[in-house]
mmCIF file of C-alpha atoms and ligand atoms in Angstrom:
data_model
loop_
_atom_site.group_PDB
_atom_site.id
_atom_site.type_symbol
_atom_site.label_atom_id
_atom_site.label_comp_id
_atom_site.label_asym_id
_atom_site.label_seq_id
_atom_site.Cartn_x
_atom_site.Cartn_y
_atom_site.Cartn_z
ATOM 1 C CA MET A 928 44.267 82.822 -43.102
ATOM 2 C CA THR A 929 43.602 79.797 -45.242
ATOM 3 C CA PRO A 930 44.760 80.525 -48.784
ATOM 4 C CA HIS A 931 42.023 78.466 -50.421
ATOM 5 C CA THR A 932 38.740 80.300 -50.749
ATOM 6 C CA GLU A 933 35.677 78.307 -51.734
ATOM 7 C CA ALA A 934 34.635 80.983 -54.188
ATOM 8 C CA ARG A 935 37.773 81.301 -56.256
ATOM 9 C CA PRO A 936 40.741 79.040 -56.939
ATOM 10 C CA LEU A 937 44.132 80.652 -56.342
ATOM 11 C CA SER A 938 46.082 82.014 -59.282
ATOM 12 C CA ARG A 939 49.438 80.454 -60.070
ATOM 13 C CA GLU A 940 51.180 83.505 -58.549
ATOM 14 C CA GLU A 941 49.179 83.089 -55.369
ATOM 15 C CA VAL A 942 50.071 79.400 -55.206
ATOM 16 C CA ALA A 943 53.735 80.380 -55.670
ATOM 17 C CA ALA A 944 53.505 82.838 -52.775
ATOM 18 C CA VAL A 945 52.093 80.125 -50.507
ATOM 19 C CA PHE A 946 54.689 77.598 -51.701
ATOM 20 C CA ARG A 947 57.604 79.910 -50.891
ATOM 21 C CA ARG A 948 56.655 80.564 -47.282
ATOM 22 C CA PRO A 949 58.942 79.272 -44.513
ATOM 23 C CA LEU A 950 58.476 75.528 -44.038
ATOM 24 C CA LEU A 951 57.413 75.689 -40.399
ATOM 25 C CA ASP A 952 54.766 78.327 -41.113
ATOM 26 C CA LEU A 953 53.386 76.086 -43.831
ATOM 27 C CA VAL A 954 53.371 73.008 -41.623
ATOM 28 C CA LEU A 955 51.681 74.853 -38.782
ATOM 29 C CA GLU A 956 48.941 76.247 -40.969
ATOM 30 C CA ALA A 957 48.450 73.038 -42.934
ATOM 31 C CA ALA A 958 48.097 71.115 -39.660
ATOM 32 C CA ALA A 959 45.398 73.544 -38.528
ATOM 33 C CA VAL A 960 43.498 73.253 -41.825
ATOM 34 C CA HIS A 961 43.855 69.472 -41.681
ATOM 35 C CA ARG A 962 42.362 69.368 -38.194
ATOM 36 C CA ARG A 963 39.390 71.490 -39.257
ATOM 37 C CA HIS A 964 38.505 69.157 -42.128
ATOM 38 C CA HIS A 965 39.572 65.683 -40.993
ATOM 39 C CA ASP A 966 39.923 63.514 -37.926
ATOM 40 C CA PRO A 967 43.682 63.920 -37.244
ATOM 41 C CA ALA A 968 43.865 60.488 -35.581
ATOM 42 C CA GLU A 969 42.747 58.675 -38.743
ATOM 43 C CA ILE A 970 44.690 57.538 -41.763
ATOM 44 C CA GLN A 971 43.138 56.019 -44.856
ATOM 45 C CA CYS A 972 44.950 52.899 -46.071
ATOM 46 C CA SER A 973 44.850 51.662 -49.658
ATOM 47 C CA SER A 974 46.493 48.614 -51.132
ATOM 48 C CA LEU A 975 47.864 48.357 -54.656
ATOM 49 C CA LEU A 976 47.950 45.473 -57.092
ATOM 50 C CA SER A 977 49.440 45.473 -60.564
ATOM 51 C CA VAL A 978 46.888 43.408 -62.497
ATOM 52 C CA LYS A 979 48.749 43.765 -65.800
ATOM 53 C CA THR A 980 52.475 44.398 -65.597
ATOM 54 C CA GLY A 981 54.964 45.911 -68.023
ATOM 55 C CA ALA A 982 55.161 45.992 -71.842
ATOM 56 C CA CYS A 983 53.440 49.387 -71.861
ATOM 57 C CA PRO A 984 53.667 51.298 -75.169
ATOM 58 C CA GLU A 985 54.017 54.705 -73.436
ATOM 59 C CA ASP A 986 57.412 56.309 -72.776
ATOM 60 C CA CYS A 987 56.942 57.818 -69.281
ATOM 61 C CA ALA A 988 60.562 58.427 -68.261
ATOM 62 C CA TYR A 989 60.012 57.420 -64.632
ATOM 63 C CA CYS A 990 58.236 54.163 -65.273
ATOM 64 C CA PRO A 991 59.727 50.671 -65.013
ATOM 65 C CA GLN A 992 56.740 49.309 -66.949
ATOM 66 C CA SER A 993 57.435 51.067 -70.240
ATOM 67 C CA ALA A 994 58.411 48.603 -73.000
ATOM 68 C CA ARG A 995 61.065 51.102 -74.138
ATOM 69 C CA TYR A 996 63.387 50.634 -71.195
ATOM 70 C CA ASP A 997 65.248 47.563 -70.065
ATOM 71 C CA THR A 998 64.590 47.373 -66.334
ATOM 72 C CA GLY A 999 64.638 43.589 -66.005
ATOM 73 C CA LEU A 1000 60.963 43.679 -65.034
ATOM 74 C CA GLN A 1001 59.055 40.455 -65.553
ATOM 75 C CA THR A 1002 56.028 41.297 -67.695
ATOM 76 C CA GLU A 1003 52.715 39.684 -66.816
ATOM 77 C CA PRO A 1004 49.469 39.475 -68.767
ATOM 78 C CA LEU A 1005 46.154 40.382 -67.148
ATOM 79 C CA MET A 1006 45.749 38.457 -63.890
ATOM 80 C CA ALA A 1007 43.130 35.796 -63.252
ATOM 81 C CA LEU A 1008 40.087 36.814 -61.241
ATOM 82 C CA ASP A 1009 40.789 34.289 -58.465
ATOM 83 C CA ASP A 1010 44.268 35.679 -57.862
ATOM 84 C CA VAL A 1011 42.935 39.219 -57.652
ATOM 85 C CA ARG A 1012 40.281 38.122 -55.166
ATOM 86 C CA ALA A 1013 42.942 36.451 -52.999
ATOM 87 C CA ALA A 1014 45.116 39.583 -53.056
ATOM 88 C CA ALA A 1015 42.163 41.778 -52.094
ATOM 89 C CA HIS A 1016 41.337 39.447 -49.193
ATOM 90 C CA ASN A 1017 44.889 39.702 -47.972
ATOM 91 C CA ALA A 1018 44.880 43.489 -48.290
ATOM 92 C CA ARG A 1019 41.710 43.694 -46.233
ATOM 93 C CA ALA A 1020 43.225 41.432 -43.571
ATOM 94 C CA ASN A 1021 46.194 43.809 -43.373
ATOM 95 C CA GLY A 1022 43.951 46.804 -42.683
ATOM 96 C CA ALA A 1023 43.324 48.331 -46.104
ATOM 97 C CA ASP A 1024 39.905 49.777 -46.873
ATOM 98 C CA ARG A 1025 40.554 50.560 -50.523
ATOM 99 C CA PHE A 1026 41.962 48.256 -53.182
ATOM 100 C CA CYS A 1027 43.578 49.877 -56.194
ATOM 101 C CA MET A 1028 44.302 47.881 -59.345
ATOM 102 C CA GLY A 1029 46.762 49.195 -61.921
ATOM 103 C CA ALA A 1030 47.245 48.113 -65.525
ATOM 104 C CA ALA A 1031 50.209 49.078 -67.700
ATOM 105 C CA TRP A 1032 47.953 50.187 -70.525
ATOM 106 C CA ARG A 1033 48.021 53.353 -72.580
ATOM 107 C CA GLU A 1034 44.238 53.281 -72.670
ATOM 108 C CA VAL A 1035 41.267 51.032 -72.134
ATOM 109 C CA ARG A 1036 40.106 49.061 -75.163
ATOM 110 C CA ASP A 1037 36.859 47.189 -75.561
ATOM 111 C CA GLY A 1038 37.215 43.417 -75.327
ATOM 112 C CA PRO A 1039 37.716 40.486 -72.976
ATOM 113 C CA ASP A 1040 40.465 42.150 -70.926
ATOM 114 C CA PHE A 1041 38.273 45.120 -70.073
ATOM 115 C CA GLU A 1042 35.387 42.748 -69.270
ATOM 116 C CA ARG A 1043 37.687 40.948 -66.839
ATOM 117 C CA VAL A 1044 38.701 44.211 -65.181
ATOM 118 C CA LEU A 1045 35.002 44.985 -64.696
ATOM 119 C CA GLU A 1046 34.644 41.573 -63.028
ATOM 120 C CA MET A 1047 37.591 42.422 -60.774
ATOM 121 C CA VAL A 1048 35.885 45.633 -59.692
ATOM 122 C CA ARG A 1049 32.667 43.732 -58.879
ATOM 123 C CA GLU A 1050 34.574 41.081 -56.912
ATOM 124 C CA VAL A 1051 36.587 43.571 -54.857
ATOM 125 C CA LYS A 1052 33.502 45.651 -54.183
ATOM 126 C CA GLY A 1053 31.764 42.460 -53.059
ATOM 127 C CA LEU A 1054 34.448 41.996 -50.385
ATOM 128 C CA GLY A 1055 33.383 45.305 -48.845
ATOM 129 C CA LEU A 1056 36.431 47.225 -50.024
ATOM 130 C CA GLU A 1057 36.407 50.534 -51.822
ATOM 131 C CA THR A 1058 37.530 50.103 -55.399
ATOM 132 C CA CYS A 1059 40.018 52.090 -57.447
ATOM 133 C CA VAL A 1060 41.597 51.379 -60.817
ATOM 134 C CA THR A 1061 44.213 53.082 -62.945
ATOM 135 C CA LEU A 1062 44.057 51.958 -66.558
ATOM 136 C CA GLY A 1063 45.277 54.917 -68.630
ATOM 137 C CA MET A 1064 43.021 56.898 -70.929
ATOM 138 C CA LEU A 1065 39.277 56.270 -70.997
ATOM 139 C CA GLU A 1066 36.300 56.986 -73.218
ATOM 140 C CA PRO A 1067 32.950 57.888 -71.650
ATOM 141 C CA ARG A 1068 31.496 54.428 -72.378
ATOM 142 C CA HIS A 1069 34.331 52.784 -70.404
ATOM 143 C CA ALA A 1070 33.873 55.154 -67.484
ATOM 144 C CA ARG A 1071 30.138 54.457 -67.455
ATOM 145 C CA ARG A 1072 30.683 50.710 -67.339
ATOM 146 C CA LEU A 1073 33.279 51.017 -64.581
ATOM 147 C CA ARG A 1074 30.834 53.078 -62.566
ATOM 148 C CA GLU A 1075 28.095 50.490 -63.112
ATOM 149 C CA ALA A 1076 30.486 47.754 -61.934
ATOM 150 C CA GLY A 1077 30.877 49.611 -58.625
ATOM 151 C CA LEU A 1078 34.040 51.624 -59.143
ATOM 152 C CA ASP A 1079 34.541 54.265 -56.453
ATOM 153 C CA PHE A 1080 37.763 55.980 -57.599
ATOM 154 C CA TYR A 1081 39.789 56.329 -60.784
ATOM 155 C CA ASN A 1082 43.489 57.204 -60.449
ATOM 156 C CA HIS A 1083 44.955 59.315 -63.213
ATOM 157 C CA ASN A 1084 47.908 61.530 -62.330
ATOM 158 C CA LEU A 1085 48.977 64.854 -63.819
ATOM 159 C CA ASP A 1086 52.497 63.977 -62.641
ATOM 160 C CA SER A 1087 54.034 67.483 -63.057
ATOM 161 C CA SER A 1088 53.434 70.955 -64.477
ATOM 162 C CA PRO A 1089 52.094 71.409 -68.043
ATOM 163 C CA GLU A 1090 55.512 72.864 -69.041
ATOM 164 C CA PHE A 1091 57.560 69.953 -67.720
ATOM 165 C CA TYR A 1092 55.231 67.243 -69.025
ATOM 166 C CA ASP A 1093 56.779 66.766 -72.472
ATOM 167 C CA ARG A 1094 60.199 66.363 -70.895
ATOM 168 C CA ILE A 1095 59.039 63.133 -69.234
ATOM 169 C CA ILE A 1096 56.364 61.814 -71.610
ATOM 170 C CA THR A 1097 56.111 62.310 -75.365
ATOM 171 C CA THR A 1098 53.466 59.715 -76.234
ATOM 172 C CA ARG A 1099 50.530 61.703 -74.827
ATOM 173 C CA THR A 1100 49.781 65.269 -73.763
ATOM 174 C CA TYR A 1101 48.697 67.076 -70.624
ATOM 175 C CA GLU A 1102 45.435 67.825 -72.415
ATOM 176 C CA ASP A 1103 44.895 64.041 -72.882
ATOM 177 C CA ARG A 1104 45.263 63.666 -69.127
ATOM 178 C CA LEU A 1105 42.817 66.474 -68.362
ATOM 179 C CA ARG A 1106 40.323 65.039 -70.833
ATOM 180 C CA THR A 1107 40.327 61.611 -69.160
ATOM 181 C CA LEU A 1108 39.891 63.301 -65.792
ATOM 182 C CA ARG A 1109 36.786 65.061 -67.126
ATOM 183 C CA VAL A 1110 35.434 61.784 -68.522
ATOM 184 C CA VAL A 1111 35.883 60.138 -65.104
ATOM 185 C CA ARG A 1112 34.220 63.032 -63.295
ATOM 186 C CA ASP A 1113 31.301 63.158 -65.742
ATOM 187 C CA ALA A 1114 30.628 59.464 -65.123
ATOM 188 C CA GLY A 1115 30.199 60.164 -61.395
ATOM 189 C CA ILE A 1116 33.413 58.409 -60.333
ATOM 190 C CA ARG A 1117 35.532 60.059 -57.658
ATOM 191 C CA VAL A 1118 38.920 61.310 -58.813
ATOM 192 C CA CYS A 1119 42.340 60.339 -57.481
ATOM 193 C CA CYS A 1120 44.888 62.627 -59.094
ATOM 194 C CA GLY A 1121 48.369 63.677 -58.045
ATOM 195 C CA GLY A 1122 51.964 63.842 -59.134
ATOM 196 C CA ILE A 1123 55.577 62.787 -58.776
ATOM 197 C CA LEU A 1124 58.402 64.770 -57.173
ATOM 198 C CA GLY A 1125 62.112 64.318 -57.762
ATOM 199 C CA MET A 1126 62.113 63.920 -61.555
ATOM 200 C CA GLY A 1127 64.430 66.901 -62.056
ATOM 201 C CA GLU A 1128 61.557 69.390 -62.115
ATOM 202 C CA SER A 1129 61.994 72.928 -60.777
ATOM 203 C CA GLU A 1130 60.198 74.604 -57.902
ATOM 204 C CA GLU A 1131 58.116 76.425 -60.548
ATOM 205 C CA ASP A 1132 57.014 73.003 -61.919
ATOM 206 C CA ARG A 1133 55.875 71.869 -58.476
ATOM 207 C CA ILE A 1134 53.921 75.093 -58.118
ATOM 208 C CA GLY A 1135 52.407 74.462 -61.563
ATOM 209 C CA LEU A 1136 51.391 70.918 -60.609
ATOM 210 C CA LEU A 1137 49.770 72.042 -57.352
ATOM 211 C CA HIS A 1138 47.968 74.846 -59.159
ATOM 212 C CA GLU A 1139 46.605 72.469 -61.820
ATOM 213 C CA LEU A 1140 45.496 69.928 -59.208
ATOM 214 C CA ALA A 1141 43.748 72.532 -57.061
ATOM 215 C CA ARG A 1142 41.959 74.348 -59.854
ATOM 216 C CA GLN A 1143 40.061 71.285 -61.001
ATOM 217 C CA ASP A 1144 36.403 71.813 -60.284
ATOM 218 C CA PRO A 1145 35.451 69.902 -58.250
ATOM 219 C CA GLN A 1146 38.833 69.236 -56.706
ATOM 220 C CA PRO A 1147 40.113 65.632 -56.633
ATOM 221 C CA GLU A 1148 38.927 63.646 -53.624
ATOM 222 C CA SER A 1149 42.280 61.938 -53.377
ATOM 223 C CA VAL A 1150 45.723 63.427 -54.125
ATOM 224 C CA PRO A 1151 48.676 61.025 -54.236
ATOM 225 C CA ILE A 1152 52.056 62.694 -53.801
ATOM 226 C CA ASN A 1153 54.722 60.294 -55.067
ATOM 227 C CA ALA A 1154 58.472 60.631 -54.669
ATOM 228 C CA LEU A 1155 60.190 59.188 -57.714
ATOM 229 C CA VAL A 1156 61.279 55.597 -57.217
ATOM 230 C CA ALA A 1157 64.392 55.721 -59.405
ATOM 231 C CA VAL A 1158 64.502 52.405 -61.254
ATOM 232 C CA PRO A 1159 67.778 51.565 -63.052
ATOM 233 C CA GLY A 1160 67.229 51.258 -66.793
ATOM 234 C CA THR A 1161 64.673 54.087 -66.941
ATOM 235 C CA PRO A 1162 65.855 57.518 -68.122
ATOM 236 C CA LEU A 1163 65.419 58.812 -64.547
ATOM 237 C CA GLY A 1164 67.049 55.773 -62.967
ATOM 238 C CA GLU A 1165 70.144 57.619 -61.754
ATOM 239 C CA LEU A 1166 68.476 60.599 -60.091
ATOM 240 C CA GLU A 1167 69.221 61.509 -56.478
ATOM 241 C CA PRO A 1168 66.599 60.840 -53.790
ATOM 242 C CA LEU A 1169 64.196 63.658 -52.973
ATOM 243 C CA PRO A 1170 65.293 65.753 -49.955
ATOM 244 C CA TRP A 1171 62.818 65.265 -47.074
ATOM 245 C CA ASP A 1172 61.845 68.924 -46.803
ATOM 246 C CA GLU A 1173 60.643 69.035 -50.415
ATOM 247 C CA MET A 1174 58.105 66.294 -49.761
ATOM 248 C CA VAL A 1175 56.879 68.019 -46.596
ATOM 249 C CA ARG A 1176 56.489 71.347 -48.417
ATOM 250 C CA VAL A 1177 54.426 69.882 -51.257
ATOM 251 C CA VAL A 1178 52.219 67.909 -48.843
ATOM 252 C CA ALA A 1179 51.598 71.052 -46.769
ATOM 253 C CA VAL A 1180 50.694 73.162 -49.810
ATOM 254 C CA ALA A 1181 48.458 70.382 -51.179
ATOM 255 C CA ARG A 1182 46.636 70.297 -47.831
ATOM 256 C CA LEU A 1183 46.202 74.082 -47.812
ATOM 257 C CA LEU A 1184 44.932 74.232 -51.399
ATOM 258 C CA MET A 1185 42.709 71.126 -51.203
ATOM 259 C CA PRO A 1186 41.438 71.077 -47.612
ATOM 260 C CA ALA A 1187 38.848 68.326 -48.083
ATOM 261 C CA ALA A 1188 40.984 65.888 -50.094
ATOM 262 C CA LYS A 1189 42.753 62.825 -48.828
ATOM 263 C CA VAL A 1190 46.437 63.653 -49.412
ATOM 264 C CA ARG A 1191 48.345 60.410 -49.909
ATOM 265 C CA LEU A 1192 52.004 59.937 -49.076
ATOM 266 C CA SER A 1193 52.451 57.486 -51.942
ATOM 267 C CA ALA A 1194 55.510 56.048 -53.703
ATOM 268 C CA GLY A 1195 58.911 56.594 -52.153
ATOM 269 C CA ARG A 1196 58.199 55.900 -48.484
ATOM 270 C CA THR A 1197 60.900 53.202 -48.274
ATOM 271 C CA ALA A 1198 63.472 55.966 -48.833
ATOM 272 C CA MET A 1199 61.979 58.214 -46.132
ATOM 273 C CA THR A 1200 62.643 58.121 -42.408
ATOM 274 C CA GLU A 1201 59.777 57.678 -39.978
ATOM 275 C CA GLU A 1202 60.515 61.230 -38.796
ATOM 276 C CA GLY A 1203 60.121 62.563 -42.339
ATOM 277 C CA GLN A 1204 56.865 60.683 -42.802
ATOM 278 C CA THR A 1205 55.595 61.908 -39.431
ATOM 279 C CA LEU A 1206 56.201 65.496 -40.452
ATOM 280 C CA CYS A 1207 54.188 64.816 -43.621
ATOM 281 C CA PHE A 1208 51.317 63.431 -41.517
ATOM 282 C CA LEU A 1209 51.461 66.536 -39.336
ATOM 283 C CA ALA A 1210 51.371 68.681 -42.491
ATOM 284 C CA GLY A 1211 48.162 66.981 -43.628
ATOM 285 C CA ALA A 1212 49.010 63.699 -45.340
ATOM 286 C CA ASN A 1213 46.251 61.315 -44.255
ATOM 287 C CA SER A 1214 46.523 58.353 -46.549
ATOM 288 C CA ILE A 1215 49.157 55.756 -47.475
ATOM 289 C CA PHE A 1216 49.566 52.584 -49.497
ATOM 290 C CA LEU A 1217 49.885 49.519 -47.288
ATOM 291 C CA GLY A 1218 51.630 46.330 -48.361
ATOM 292 C CA ASP A 1219 55.054 45.004 -49.386
ATOM 293 C CA LYS A 1220 54.747 46.247 -52.928
ATOM 294 C CA LEU A 1221 53.442 49.297 -54.760
ATOM 295 C CA LEU A 1222 52.881 48.190 -58.367
ATOM 296 C CA THR A 1223 56.329 46.793 -59.139
ATOM 297 C CA THR A 1224 58.634 48.408 -56.537
ATOM 298 C CA PRO A 1225 58.932 47.847 -52.756
ATOM 299 C CA ASN A 1226 56.837 49.501 -50.048
ATOM 300 C CA PRO A 1227 57.526 49.323 -46.267
ATOM 301 C CA GLY A 1228 55.134 46.380 -45.678
ATOM 302 C CA PRO A 1229 52.218 45.955 -43.258
ATOM 303 C CA ASP A 1230 54.213 45.131 -40.111
ATOM 304 C CA ARG A 1231 56.584 48.069 -40.334
ATOM 305 C CA ASP A 1232 53.734 50.427 -41.127
ATOM 306 C CA ALA A 1233 51.545 49.082 -38.331
ATOM 307 C CA ALA A 1234 54.420 49.713 -35.890
ATOM 308 C CA MET A 1235 54.993 53.224 -37.222
ATOM 309 C CA LEU A 1236 51.306 54.152 -37.091
ATOM 310 C CA ARG A 1237 51.019 52.802 -33.548
ATOM 311 C CA LYS A 1238 53.978 54.926 -32.468
ATOM 312 C CA ILE A 1239 52.472 58.068 -33.952
ATOM 313 C CA GLY A 1240 48.951 57.290 -32.722
ATOM 314 C CA LEU A 1241 47.298 57.060 -36.145
ATOM 315 C CA ARG A 1242 44.540 54.526 -36.723
ATOM 316 C CA PRO A 1243 43.555 53.143 -40.120
ATOM 317 C CA SER A 1244 40.057 54.275 -41.067
ATOM 318 C CA ARG A 1245 37.609 51.724 -42.318
ATOM 319 C CA SER A 1246 34.828 54.237 -42.426
ATOM 320 C CA GLU A 1247 35.056 55.534 -45.965
ATOM 321 C CA ARG A 1248 32.294 53.448 -47.488
ATOM 322 C CA SER A 1249 29.648 55.614 -49.011
ATOM 323 C CA PRO A 1250 26.062 54.558 -48.378
ATOM 324 C CA GLY A 1251 24.239 52.619 -51.044
ATOM 325 C CA ARG A 1252 27.292 51.574 -52.991
HETATM 326 N N1 LIG B 330 49.251 53.211 -67.146
HETATM 327 C C1 LIG B 330 48.374 53.980 -66.368
HETATM 328 C C2 LIG B 330 48.745 55.453 -66.318
HETATM 329 O O1 LIG B 330 49.883 55.793 -66.575
HETATM 330 O O2 LIG B 330 47.875 56.252 -65.999
HETATM 331 C C3 LIG B 330 48.239 53.462 -64.939
HETATM 332 C C4 LIG B 330 49.442 52.899 -64.206
HETATM 333 S S1 LIG B 330 50.787 54.067 -63.894
HETATM 334 C C5 LIG B 330 52.060 53.006 -63.315
HETATM 335 C C6 LIG B 330 50.205 54.953 -62.453
HETATM 336 C C7 LIG B 330 51.061 56.056 -61.895
HETATM 337 O O3 LIG B 330 52.176 55.519 -61.199
HETATM 338 C C8 LIG B 330 51.686 57.031 -62.863
HETATM 339 O O4 LIG B 330 50.795 58.016 -63.282
HETATM 340 C C9 LIG B 330 52.809 57.636 -62.038
HETATM 341 O O5 LIG B 330 52.352 58.816 -61.408
HETATM 342 C C10 LIG B 330 53.103 56.561 -60.990
HETATM 343 N N2 LIG B 330 54.470 56.017 -61.128
HETATM 344 C C11 LIG B 330 54.899 55.162 -62.068
HETATM 345 N N3 LIG B 330 56.200 54.882 -61.917
HETATM 346 C C12 LIG B 330 56.627 55.586 -60.840
HETATM 347 C C13 LIG B 330 57.890 55.718 -60.191
HETATM 348 N N4 LIG B 330 58.980 55.085 -60.630
HETATM 349 N N5 LIG B 330 57.962 56.510 -59.100
HETATM 350 C C14 LIG B 330 56.855 57.165 -58.662
HETATM 351 N N6 LIG B 330 55.639 57.075 -59.226
HETATM 352 C C15 LIG B 330 55.519 56.301 -60.318
HETATM 353 C C1 LIG B 331 49.963 56.700 -57.567
HETATM 354 O O1 LIG B 331 49.915 57.937 -57.602
HETATM 355 N N1 LIG B 331 50.980 55.995 -57.108
HETATM 356 C C2 LIG B 331 50.752 54.574 -57.289
HETATM 357 C C3 LIG B 331 49.285 54.538 -57.774
HETATM 358 N N2 LIG B 331 48.996 55.920 -57.981
HETATM 359 C C4 LIG B 331 48.893 53.713 -58.927
HETATM 360 C C5 LIG B 331 51.742 53.930 -58.174
HETATM 361 C C6 LIG B 331 53.162 54.096 -57.718
HETATM 362 C C7 LIG B 331 54.025 53.287 -58.592
HETATM 363 C C8 LIG B 331 55.464 53.288 -58.177
HETATM 364 C C9 LIG B 331 56.318 52.492 -59.087
HETATM 365 C C10 LIG B 331 55.999 51.041 -59.138
HETATM 366 O O2 LIG B 331 55.835 50.391 -58.072
HETATM 367 O O3 LIG B 331 55.943 50.479 -60.239
HETATM 368 FE FE1 LIG B 332 52.632 52.946 -69.074
HETATM 369 FE FE2 LIG B 332 51.426 54.124 -66.998
HETATM 370 FE FE3 LIG B 332 54.030 53.381 -66.863
HETATM 371 FE FE4 LIG B 332 53.363 55.414 -68.403
HETATM 372 S S1 LIG B 332 53.129 55.311 -66.174
HETATM 373 S S2 LIG B 332 54.736 53.716 -68.976
HETATM 374 S S3 LIG B 332 51.354 54.771 -69.148
HETATM 375 S S4 LIG B 332 52.264 52.025 -67.047
#
């Protein structure tokens, strides 16, 4: 029986009961749910670009872009429109159908930088790609303007459970995150919202994250599951890599709780084997980031990924465009 019922989101205890089932039972059931809701031969491919890098005032303990940690990262001001257009072109040539632009901002502010980001959205949309941005906190007027510029998705992660949140970030609250998510939703923009594993959180925290993600109403259309990329110089820079089974378990539970969402195997794929990734795809992951780089850290790159996808028999979807947009 599928644990998610359309009528009622699962309680945290119910999510915990699902989470603690034997891994192979979870994978088997998640694969069945996945096949009922999605074409199992398709994988959605997004490409990332950091349009403003580093010098961020926030203190997210995992993040190489926080100004508080010395990670040797080269900071970059907001990119020029032409360079963004060229990167989007390249991403499309490599098979991406969605282009996601990230800025190391705490929040959006009115002014020339935001106007330029709106231009970027229009340009990328004009190339026939789906558009996504992640810019930190938003006010309704910003969300409205992004929507008018043609924005399809806004990425804003919950990262972990409400209880663990202030262990990794002190400069904003979980409630701030939820508020921005509501602002995005109210503006009619689709939501991309997920978390990070391997930050020293407990099993209970992973259950809490999955519960919070799944009880949003409506549920996020896109759910990135990131494994921490441990960057030296950040407070989490020395943590051990995430064991493969923990990624598979969270992907499977995400698929069971959010049957219609795209579940994205996001950061951390360079540290995974192809076998580990394949098990995640079986358990319902149906989206990845393509390209040599995530925002600031490495990603497998288009050639390696093309070879892996060919081996598994997964084909990048270019069919996500919604009519009239
Ligand atoms: N500044 C904006 C914000 O925090 O919402 C947007 C950019 S921020 C880099 C986007 C997301 O990247 C974060 O919410 C976090 O989930 C993820 N992220 C950042 N550093 C990471 C790391 N080292 N490993 C895994 N995911 C990471
Ligand atoms: C998400 O959940 N993962 C992406 C995207 N949303 C913006 C970011 C991953 C960043 C990994 C660390 C880096 O490359 O800087
Ligand atoms: Fe800034 Fe976003 Fe990194 Fe946090 S995750 S330090 S808000 S760029």
